[in-house]
Coordinates of C-alpha atoms in Angstrom, one line a residue:
X284 CA -21.3 -20.5 -19.3
X285 CA -23.7 -18.1 -17.5
X286 CA -26.5 -20.3 -18.8
X287 CA -24.7 -23.4 -17.4
X288 CA -24.4 -21.6 -14.0
X289 CA -28.1 -20.8 -14.0
X290 CA -29.2 -24.3 -15.2
X291 CA -27.1 -26.0 -12.6
X292 CA -28.6 -23.8 -9.9
X293 CA -32.1 -24.5 -11.2
X294 CA -31.5 -28.3 -11.0
X295 CA -30.4 -28.0 -7.4
X296 CA -33.0 -25.5 -6.1
X297 CA -35.9 -25.7 -8.6
X298 CA -35.5 -22.0 -9.3
X299 CA -33.2 -19.6 -11.3
X300 CA -30.8 -17.2 -9.7
X301 CA -31.7 -13.5 -9.9
X302 CA -29.5 -11.3 -12.2
X303 CA -27.5 -9.8 -9.4
X304 CA -26.5 -13.2 -8.0
X305 CA -25.6 -14.5 -11.4
X306 CA -23.5 -11.5 -12.2
X307 CA -21.8 -11.8 -8.8
X308 CA -21.0 -15.5 -9.3
X309 CA -19.6 -14.8 -12.7
X310 CA -17.5 -11.9 -11.4
X311 CA -16.1 -14.2 -8.7
X312 CA -15.2 -16.7 -11.4
X313 CA -13.4 -14.1 -13.4
X314 CA -11.6 -12.4 -10.5
X315 CA -10.3 -15.7 -9.1
X316 CA -7.7 -15.8 -11.8
X317 CA -5.8 -12.5 -10.9
X318 CA -6.3 -13.4 -7.2
X319 CA -4.7 -16.8 -7.8
X320 CA -1.9 -14.9 -9.7
X321 CA -1.3 -12.9 -6.5
X322 CA -1.2 -16.0 -4.4
X323 CA 1.2 -17.6 -6.9
X324 CA 3.5 -14.6 -6.7
X325 CA 3.8 -14.9 -2.9
X326 CA 4.9 -18.6 -3.4
X327 CA 7.8 -17.7 -5.8
X328 CA 10.5 -17.1 -3.2
X329 CA 10.1 -20.2 -1.0
X330 CA 9.7 -22.5 -4.0
X331 CA 12.6 -21.3 -6.2
X332 CA 15.0 -21.3 -3.2
X333 CA 14.0 -24.8 -2.1
X334 CA 13.3 -26.5 -5.5
X335 CA 15.3 -24.3 -7.9
X336 CA 14.0 -22.6 -11.0
X337 CA 13.5 -25.7 -13.1
X338 CA 12.1 -27.7 -10.2
X339 CA 9.5 -25.0 -9.4
X340 CA 8.4 -24.9 -13.0
X341 CA 7.9 -28.7 -13.0
X342 CA 6.0 -28.5 -9.7
X343 CA 3.9 -25.6 -11.1
X344 CA 2.4 -27.9 -13.8
X345 CA 0.2 -29.4 -11.1
X346 CA -1.6 -26.0 -11.0
X347 CA -2.3 -26.2 -14.7
X348 CA -3.1 -29.8 -15.4
X349 CA -5.4 -30.4 -12.4
X350 CA -7.7 -27.3 -13.1
X351 CA -7.7 -28.1 -16.8
X352 CA -9.2 -31.6 -16.0
X353 CA -11.6 -30.1 -13.5
X354 CA -12.8 -27.4 -15.9
X355 CA -13.1 -29.9 -18.7
X356 CA -15.3 -32.1 -16.5
X357 CA -17.3 -29.3 -14.9
X358 CA -20.3 -29.5 -17.3
X359 CA -20.6 -33.3 -17.0
X360 CA -20.3 -33.1 -13.2
X361 CA -22.8 -30.2 -13.1
X362 CA -20.6 -28.1 -10.9
X363 CA -19.8 -24.4 -11.4
X364 CA -17.8 -24.6 -8.1
X365 CA -15.2 -26.7 -10.0
X366 CA -14.8 -23.8 -12.4
X367 CA -14.3 -21.2 -9.7
X368 CA -11.7 -23.5 -7.8
X369 CA -10.0 -24.2 -11.1
X370 CA -9.7 -20.4 -11.9
X371 CA -8.0 -20.0 -8.6
X372 CA -5.6 -22.9 -9.3
X373 CA -4.7 -21.8 -12.8
X374 CA -4.2 -18.3 -11.5
X375 CA -1.6 -19.6 -9.1
X376 CA 0.0 -21.3 -12.1
X377 CA 0.1 -18.0 -14.0
X378 CA 1.4 -16.2 -11.0
X379 CA 4.3 -18.6 -10.5
X380 CA 5.2 -19.0 -14.2
X381 CA 5.0 -15.3 -15.0
X382 CA 7.7 -14.7 -12.4
X383 CA 9.8 -17.9 -12.5
X384 CA 10.2 -18.2 -16.3
X385 CA 11.8 -14.8 -16.8
X386 CA 14.0 -15.4 -13.7
X387 CA 15.1 -18.8 -15.1
X388 CA 15.8 -17.6 -18.7
X389 CA 17.5 -14.4 -17.4
X390 CA 19.9 -16.6 -15.3
X391 CA 20.6 -19.0 -18.2
X392 CA 21.2 -16.3 -20.9
X393 CA 24.6 -14.8 -21.8
X394 CA 24.6 -11.0 -21.2
X395 CA 24.4 -10.2 -24.9
X396 CA 21.2 -12.2 -25.3
X397 CA 19.6 -11.7 -21.9
X398 CA 17.2 -9.0 -23.1
X399 CA 16.0 -10.9 -26.1
X400 CA 15.5 -14.1 -24.1
X401 CA 13.8 -12.1 -21.4
X402 CA 11.2 -10.9 -23.8
X403 CA 10.4 -14.4 -25.2
X404 CA 8.0 -15.3 -22.3
X405 CA 5.9 -12.2 -23.1
X406 CA 6.0 -13.3 -26.8
X407 CA 4.5 -16.7 -25.9
X408 CA 1.9 -15.0 -23.7
X409 CA 0.8 -13.0 -26.7
X410 CA 0.8 -16.1 -28.8
X411 CA -1.3 -17.9 -26.1
X412 CA -3.8 -15.0 -26.1
X413 CA -4.0 -15.1 -29.9
X414 CA -4.6 -18.9 -29.9
X415 CA -7.3 -18.5 -27.2
X416 CA -8.9 -15.8 -29.4
X417 CA -8.9 -18.1 -32.4
X418 CA -10.2 -21.1 -30.4
X419 CA -12.7 -18.7 -28.8
X420 CA -14.4 -17.9 -32.1
X421 CA -18.1 -18.8 -32.1
X422 CA -17.5 -21.0 -35.1
X423 CA -15.0 -23.1 -33.1
X424 CA -15.2 -23.7 -29.4
X425 CA -17.1 -20.7 -28.0
X426 CA -20.4 -22.5 -28.0
X427 CA -22.6 -24.3 -25.5
X428 CA -21.0 -27.7 -26.4
X429 CA -17.5 -26.4 -26.9
X430 CA -16.7 -24.3 -23.9
X431 CA -15.6 -27.2 -21.6
X432 CA -13.1 -28.3 -24.3
X433 CA -11.9 -24.7 -24.6
X434 CA -11.2 -24.6 -20.8
X435 CA -9.6 -28.0 -20.8
X436 CA -7.1 -27.2 -23.5
X437 CA -5.1 -25.1 -21.0
X438 CA -3.6 -28.3 -19.7
X439 CA -1.9 -29.2 -23.0
X440 CA 1.1 -26.8 -22.8
X441 CA 1.7 -27.9 -19.2
X442 CA 1.7 -31.6 -20.2
X443 CA 4.3 -30.8 -22.9
X444 CA 6.4 -28.9 -20.4
X445 CA 6.2 -31.8 -18.0
X446 CA 7.6 -34.1 -20.7
X447 CA 10.3 -31.8 -22.1
X448 CA 11.6 -29.6 -19.2
X449 CA 13.4 -32.5 -17.3
X450 CA 15.9 -32.6 -20.2
X451 CA 16.9 -28.9 -19.6
X452 CA 19.6 -27.9 -17.2
X453 CA 19.0 -26.1 -13.9
X454 CA 20.2 -22.4 -13.6
X455 CA 24.0 -22.4 -13.2
X456 CA 23.7 -19.4 -10.9
X457 CA 21.3 -21.3 -8.6
X458 CA 23.6 -24.4 -8.6
X459 CA 26.7 -22.4 -7.7
X460 CA 25.5 -19.6 -5.5
X461 CA 22.7 -21.3 -3.6
X462 CA 23.5 -25.1 -3.8
X463 CA 27.3 -24.5 -3.7
X464 CA 27.7 -27.2 -6.4
X465 CA 30.5 -25.9 -8.7
X466 CA 30.8 -29.1 -10.8
X467 CA 27.0 -29.2 -11.5
X468 CA 27.1 -25.4 -12.3
X469 CA 30.0 -25.9 -14.7
X470 CA 28.3 -28.9 -16.4
X471 CA 25.0 -26.9 -16.8
X472 CA 26.9 -23.9 -18.3
X473 CA 28.8 -26.1 -20.8
X474 CA 25.5 -27.7 -21.9
X475 CA 23.9 -24.2 -22.4
X476 CA 26.8 -22.7 -24.2
X477 CA 27.8 -25.7 -26.3
X478 CA 31.5 -25.3 -25.6
X479 CA 33.9 -26.2 -22.8
X480 CA 35.6 -22.8 -22.2
X481 CA 33.1 -21.4 -19.6
X482 CA 35.8 -20.1 -17.3
X483 CA 35.0 -16.3 -17.6
X484 CA 31.3 -16.8 -16.9
X485 CA 32.1 -19.1 -14.0
X486 CA 34.4 -16.4 -12.6
X487 CA 31.6 -13.8 -12.9
X488 CA 29.2 -16.1 -11.0
X489 CA 31.9 -16.6 -8.3
X490 CA 32.3 -12.9 -8.0
X491 CA 28.6 -12.5 -7.5
X492 CA 28.7 -15.2 -4.9
X493 CA 31.6 -13.5 -3.1
X494 CA 29.7 -10.2 -3.1
X495 CA 26.6 -11.8 -1.5
X496 CA 28.2 -14.4 0.8
X497 CA 27.2 -12.7 4.0
X498 CA 23.6 -11.9 2.9
X499 CA 21.9 -15.3 2.6
X500 CA 18.2 -15.4 1.7
X501 CA 16.7 -12.0 1.4
X502 CA 13.0 -11.9 2.5
X503 CA 10.5 -9.4 1.2
X504 CA 10.6 -7.6 4.5
X505 CA 14.4 -7.4 4.3
X506 CA 14.2 -6.3 0.7
X507 CA 12.3 -3.1 1.7
X508 CA 14.7 -2.4 4.6
X509 CA 17.9 -2.6 2.6
X510 CA 19.2 0.9 1.6
X511 CA 21.3 -0.6 -1.2
X512 CA 18.2 -1.9 -2.9
X513 CA 16.0 1.2 -2.5
X514 CA 15.8 2.4 -6.1
X515 CA 15.6 -1.1 -7.5
X516 CA 12.5 -1.9 -5.4
X517 CA 10.9 1.5 -6.2
X518 CA 11.5 0.9 -9.9
X519 CA 10.0 -2.6 -9.7
X520 CA 6.8 -1.2 -8.1
X521 CA 6.5 1.7 -10.5
X522 CA 7.1 -0.3 -13.7
X523 CA 4.9 -3.3 -12.7
X524 CA 2.2 -0.9 -11.5
X525 CA 2.5 1.2 -14.6
X526 CA 2.3 -1.8 -16.8
X527 CA -1.1 -2.9 -15.5
X528 CA -2.6 0.5 -14.5
X529 CA -1.7 2.1 -17.9
X530 CA -5.1 0.9 -19.2
X531 CA -4.2 -2.2 -21.3
X532 CA -7.1 -4.2 -20.0
X533 CA -9.4 -1.2 -20.3
X534 CA -8.4 -0.8 -24.0
X535 CA -9.4 -4.4 -24.7
X536 CA -12.6 -3.9 -22.7
X537 CA -13.5 -0.9 -24.8
X538 CA -12.4 -2.3 -28.1
X539 CA -15.6 -4.2 -29.1
X540 CA -17.7 -1.1 -28.4
X541 CA -15.4 1.0 -30.6
X542 CA -15.4 -1.5 -33.4
X543 CA -19.2 -1.6 -33.4
X544 CA -19.4 2.2 -33.4
X545 CA -17.1 2.2 -36.5
X546 CA -19.5 0.1 -38.4
X547 CA -18.0 -3.4 -37.9
X548 CA -20.8 -5.9 -37.8
X549 CA -21.5 -7.5 -34.5
X550 CA -20.6 -11.0 -35.7
X551 CA -17.4 -9.7 -37.3
X552 CA -16.0 -8.0 -34.1
X553 CA -14.5 -11.3 -32.9
X554 CA -12.4 -11.4 -36.1
X555 CA -11.2 -7.8 -35.7
X556 CA -10.2 -8.8 -32.1
X557 CA -8.2 -11.7 -33.4
X558 CA -6.5 -9.2 -35.8
X559 CA -5.6 -7.0 -32.8
X560 CA -4.1 -10.1 -31.1
X561 CA -2.0 -10.8 -34.2
X562 CA -0.7 -7.2 -34.1
X563 CA 0.3 -7.8 -30.4
X564 CA 2.2 -10.9 -31.4
X565 CA 4.0 -9.2 -34.3
X566 CA 5.1 -6.2 -32.2
X567 CA 6.4 -8.5 -29.4
X568 CA 8.4 -10.4 -32.0
X569 CA 9.9 -7.0 -33.0
X570 CA 10.7 -6.3 -29.3
X571 CA 12.6 -9.6 -29.0
X572 CA 15.0 -8.5 -31.8
X573 CA 15.4 -4.8 -30.9
X574 CA 15.7 -5.0 -27.1
X575 CA 19.4 -5.6 -27.3
X576 CA 19.9 -3.1 -30.1
X577 CA 17.8 -0.2 -28.7
X578 CA 18.0 -1.1 -25.0
X579 CA 15.5 -1.6 -22.3
X580 CA 15.2 2.0 -21.2
X581 CA 14.5 3.3 -24.7
X582 CA 11.7 0.7 -25.3
X583 CA 10.1 1.7 -22.0
X584 CA 10.2 5.4 -22.9
X585 CA 8.9 4.7 -26.4
X586 CA 6.2 2.3 -25.3
X587 CA 4.8 4.4 -22.5
X588 CA 5.0 7.6 -24.6
X589 CA 3.0 5.9 -27.4
X590 CA 0.4 4.6 -24.9
X591 CA 0.1 8.1 -23.3
X592 CA -0.5 9.7 -26.8
X593 CA -3.0 7.0 -27.7
X594 CA -5.0 7.5 -24.5
X595 CA -5.1 11.3 -25.1
X596 CA -6.2 11.0 -28.7
X597 CA -8.7 8.2 -27.8
X598 CA -10.3 10.3 -25.2
X599 CA -10.9 13.1 -27.7
X600 CA -12.1 10.6 -30.4
X601 CA -14.6 8.9 -28.0
X602 CA -15.9 12.3 -26.9
X603 CA -16.5 13.4 -30.5
X604 CA -17.5 10.2 -32.2
X605 CA -21.2 11.0 -32.2
X606 CA -20.6 14.4 -33.8
X607 CA -17.8 13.7 -36.4
X608 CA -18.5 10.7 -38.7
X609 CA -14.9 9.6 -39.1
X610 CA -13.9 9.7 -35.4
X611 CA -14.6 6.0 -34.8
X612 CA -11.8 5.2 -37.3
X613 CA -9.5 7.4 -35.3
X614 CA -10.5 5.4 -32.2
X615 CA -9.6 2.1 -33.9
X616 CA -6.2 3.6 -34.9
X617 CA -5.6 4.6 -31.3
X618 CA -6.4 1.1 -30.1
X619 CA -3.9 -0.4 -32.6
X620 CA -1.3 2.3 -31.7
X621 CA -1.8 1.5 -28.0
X622 CA -1.3 -2.2 -28.5
X623 CA 1.8 -1.6 -30.5
X624 CA 3.3 0.7 -27.8
X625 CA 2.5 -1.6 -25.0
X626 CA 3.9 -4.7 -26.8
X627 CA 7.2 -2.9 -27.5
X628 CA 8.0 -1.8 -23.9
X629 CA 5.5 -1.9 -21.0
X630 CA 4.5 -5.5 -21.5
X631 CA 7.8 -7.3 -21.9
X632 CA 10.6 -5.1 -20.4
X633 CA 9.7 -4.8 -16.6
X634 CA 10.2 -8.6 -16.0
X635 CA 13.6 -8.4 -17.8
X636 CA 14.6 -5.5 -15.5
X637 CA 13.7 -7.3 -12.3
X638 CA 16.0 -10.1 -13.4
X639 CA 18.8 -7.7 -14.2
X640 CA 18.7 -5.2 -11.4
X641 CA 18.8 -7.8 -8.5
X642 CA 21.5 -10.3 -7.5
X643 CA 20.8 -13.9 -6.7
X644 CA 20.0 -13.6 -3.0
X645 CA 17.3 -10.8 -3.6
X646 CA 16.0 -11.8 -7.0
X647 CA 13.2 -14.2 -5.7
X648 CA 11.9 -11.6 -3.3
X649 CA 12.0 -8.9 -6.0
X650 CA 9.9 -11.1 -8.3
X651 CA 7.5 -11.7 -5.4
X652 CA 7.1 -7.9 -5.0
X653 CA 6.8 -7.4 -8.8
X654 CA 4.4 -10.2 -9.2
X655 CA 2.2 -9.1 -6.3
X656 CA 2.0 -5.5 -7.7
X657 CA 1.2 -6.9 -11.2
X658 CA -1.6 -9.2 -10.1
X659 CA -3.1 -6.8 -7.5
X660 CA -3.1 -4.0 -10.2
X661 CA -4.7 -6.4 -12.7
X662 CA -7.4 -7.4 -10.1
X663 CA -8.0 -3.7 -9.2
X664 CA -8.5 -2.6 -12.8
X665 CA -10.8 -5.5 -13.5
X666 CA -12.9 -4.7 -10.4
X667 CA -13.0 -0.9 -10.6
X668 CA -12.9 0.0 -14.3
X669 CA -16.5 -0.9 -15.1
X670 CA -17.6 1.6 -12.4
X671 CA -15.1 4.2 -13.6
X672 CA -16.3 3.7 -17.2
X673 CA -19.9 4.3 -16.1
X674 CA -19.0 7.4 -14.1
X675 CA -16.5 9.0 -16.5
X676 CA -17.3 7.4 -19.9
X677 CA -14.7 8.4 -22.5
X678 CA -12.8 10.5 -20.0
X679 CA -11.8 7.4 -18.1
X680 CA -8.7 7.1 -20.4
X681 CA -7.4 10.4 -19.0
X682 CA -6.6 8.5 -15.8
X683 CA -4.6 5.9 -17.8
X684 CA -2.9 8.6 -19.8
X685 CA -1.7 10.3 -16.6
X686 CA -0.3 7.0 -15.3
X687 CA 1.5 6.5 -18.6
X688 CA 3.0 10.0 -18.5
X689 CA 4.1 9.6 -14.9
X690 CA 5.7 6.2 -15.6
X691 CA 7.5 7.7 -18.6
X692 CA 8.9 10.6 -16.5
X693 CA 10.0 8.2 -13.8
X694 CA 11.8 5.9 -16.4
X695 CA 13.5 8.9 -17.9
X696 CA 14.8 10.2 -14.5
X697 CA 15.6 7.0 -12.7
X698 CA 15.8 3.8 -14.7
X699 CA 19.4 3.2 -16.1
X700 CA 20.2 1.2 -19.3
X701 CA 21.2 -2.4 -18.5
X702 CA 21.9 -3.9 -21.9
X703 CA 25.2 -5.8 -22.4
X704 CA 26.1 -5.4 -18.7
X705 CA 26.8 -8.2 -16.1
X706 CA 24.5 -8.4 -13.0
X707 CA 27.3 -7.0 -10.8
X708 CA 27.9 -4.0 -13.2
X709 CA 24.2 -3.2 -13.1
X710 CA 24.1 -3.4 -9.3
X711 CA 27.1 -1.1 -9.1
X712 CA 25.1 1.5 -11.0
X713 CA 22.4 1.3 -8.4
X714 CA 24.9 1.2 -5.6
X715 CA 25.9 4.8 -6.7
X716 CA 22.3 5.8 -7.0
X717 CA 21.5 4.5 -3.6
X718 CA 24.6 6.3 -2.2
X719 CA 25.9 3.2 -0.4
X720 CA 29.5 3.1 -1.8
X721 CA 30.7 1.9 1.6
X722 CA 28.4 -1.1 2.4
X723 CA 28.6 -3.3 5.4
X724 CA 28.4 -6.9 4.2
X725 CA 26.3 -8.1 7.2
X726 CA 23.7 -5.4 6.4
X727 CA 23.6 -4.9 2.7
X728 CA 23.6 -6.9 -0.5
X729 CA 26.5 -5.5 -2.4
X730 CA 29.9 -3.9 -1.7
X731 CA 32.3 -2.7 -4.3
X732 CA 33.2 -5.1 -7.0
X733 CA 35.2 -7.9 -5.4
X734 CA 38.8 -8.4 -6.5
X735 CA 39.4 -11.1 -9.0
X736 CA 41.8 -13.8 -7.9
X737 CA 43.8 -13.2 -11.1
X738 CA 44.4 -9.6 -10.1
X739 CA 45.8 -10.5 -6.7

């Protein structure tokens, strides 16, 4: 693709770009994706409140199909600008979907399956990465002729979603609490559950509606001002920041170099990378099945602890790999251990917790905050890590280890277990943590559990 950039520039200007200009143009192309993710995160609140969860996901396909067509045609059109614009658009798609899909699934799911369904989006992200790694093998589409096809393939899942998603129900919580359409909410809930007796769940949604009636739409600014949401907001920022700043992108950045130093042939490194992607998928599958058994808090503590240990050992292994012959193999073991740890907790669980720790009125704003932290952290690591790596070398992983440790400590001290609890029960835990047992409705999101009509 860099060759294409340079060739296109030559055809326009009768001269090639210098190395700095080419690197800068390529860096802009790469960084447009996380920047687009940040922009998409800022769009979450307005879109889900106006179009609903399902409606937003349908609208979001525009930001996948259009750039896929543009990227697929960029070589024929002789335009690298089309690629840069497309990276921005597909980043917006990722920013929206990475926030709206967990929100949608979390609101659809019964409480006993909410964690497992909440991890499923991360599972398909890892499957997507693995598919991209396979298609990106030099023997398949990572070639001068194949790269436009590789970029254009991104529109296929969006086209499938555009065909299939209209047959799915809208979130019952959105229909009842925000649209005030009880009949539509009940119909959607019956379709989702497969039986007619949805009275208890409808009652729970009504109680949530009652608890929030005076609040209305909670903006991001209001979210930060509300005392009753203080620890929830801090937890979102810490967990989403910890997820991205814990070094997961740096591990993948370093992986090829470590594989080469362990004696893996240069042409075979791509296959080892695919193997690492397969481990990522396998461990995320495990997370889907154990999140309801072991709980969200335990998986976060386990995952960040494993990542912390892997970073510490990897630092020592990289520092000693030139003096001790078997140290590169220890480095490979650390990479695999880190991927396992991150896939179990830090990757999938934070999005589940955003869904669970906020009620309907504040959930969109919470996802905007979480998504913004996620993508800005991703962008920062991508921008800064190459310079940190040059300056600190193997010791750059000390920084990531410290972040993993601090996130582990915070999770242990602050984050409660949320499995098998209703949204209101979870918020009552935070109500006590925030010391707002007497909450004024016009100022805060949640007061004490509203009385059930049956108990009156």
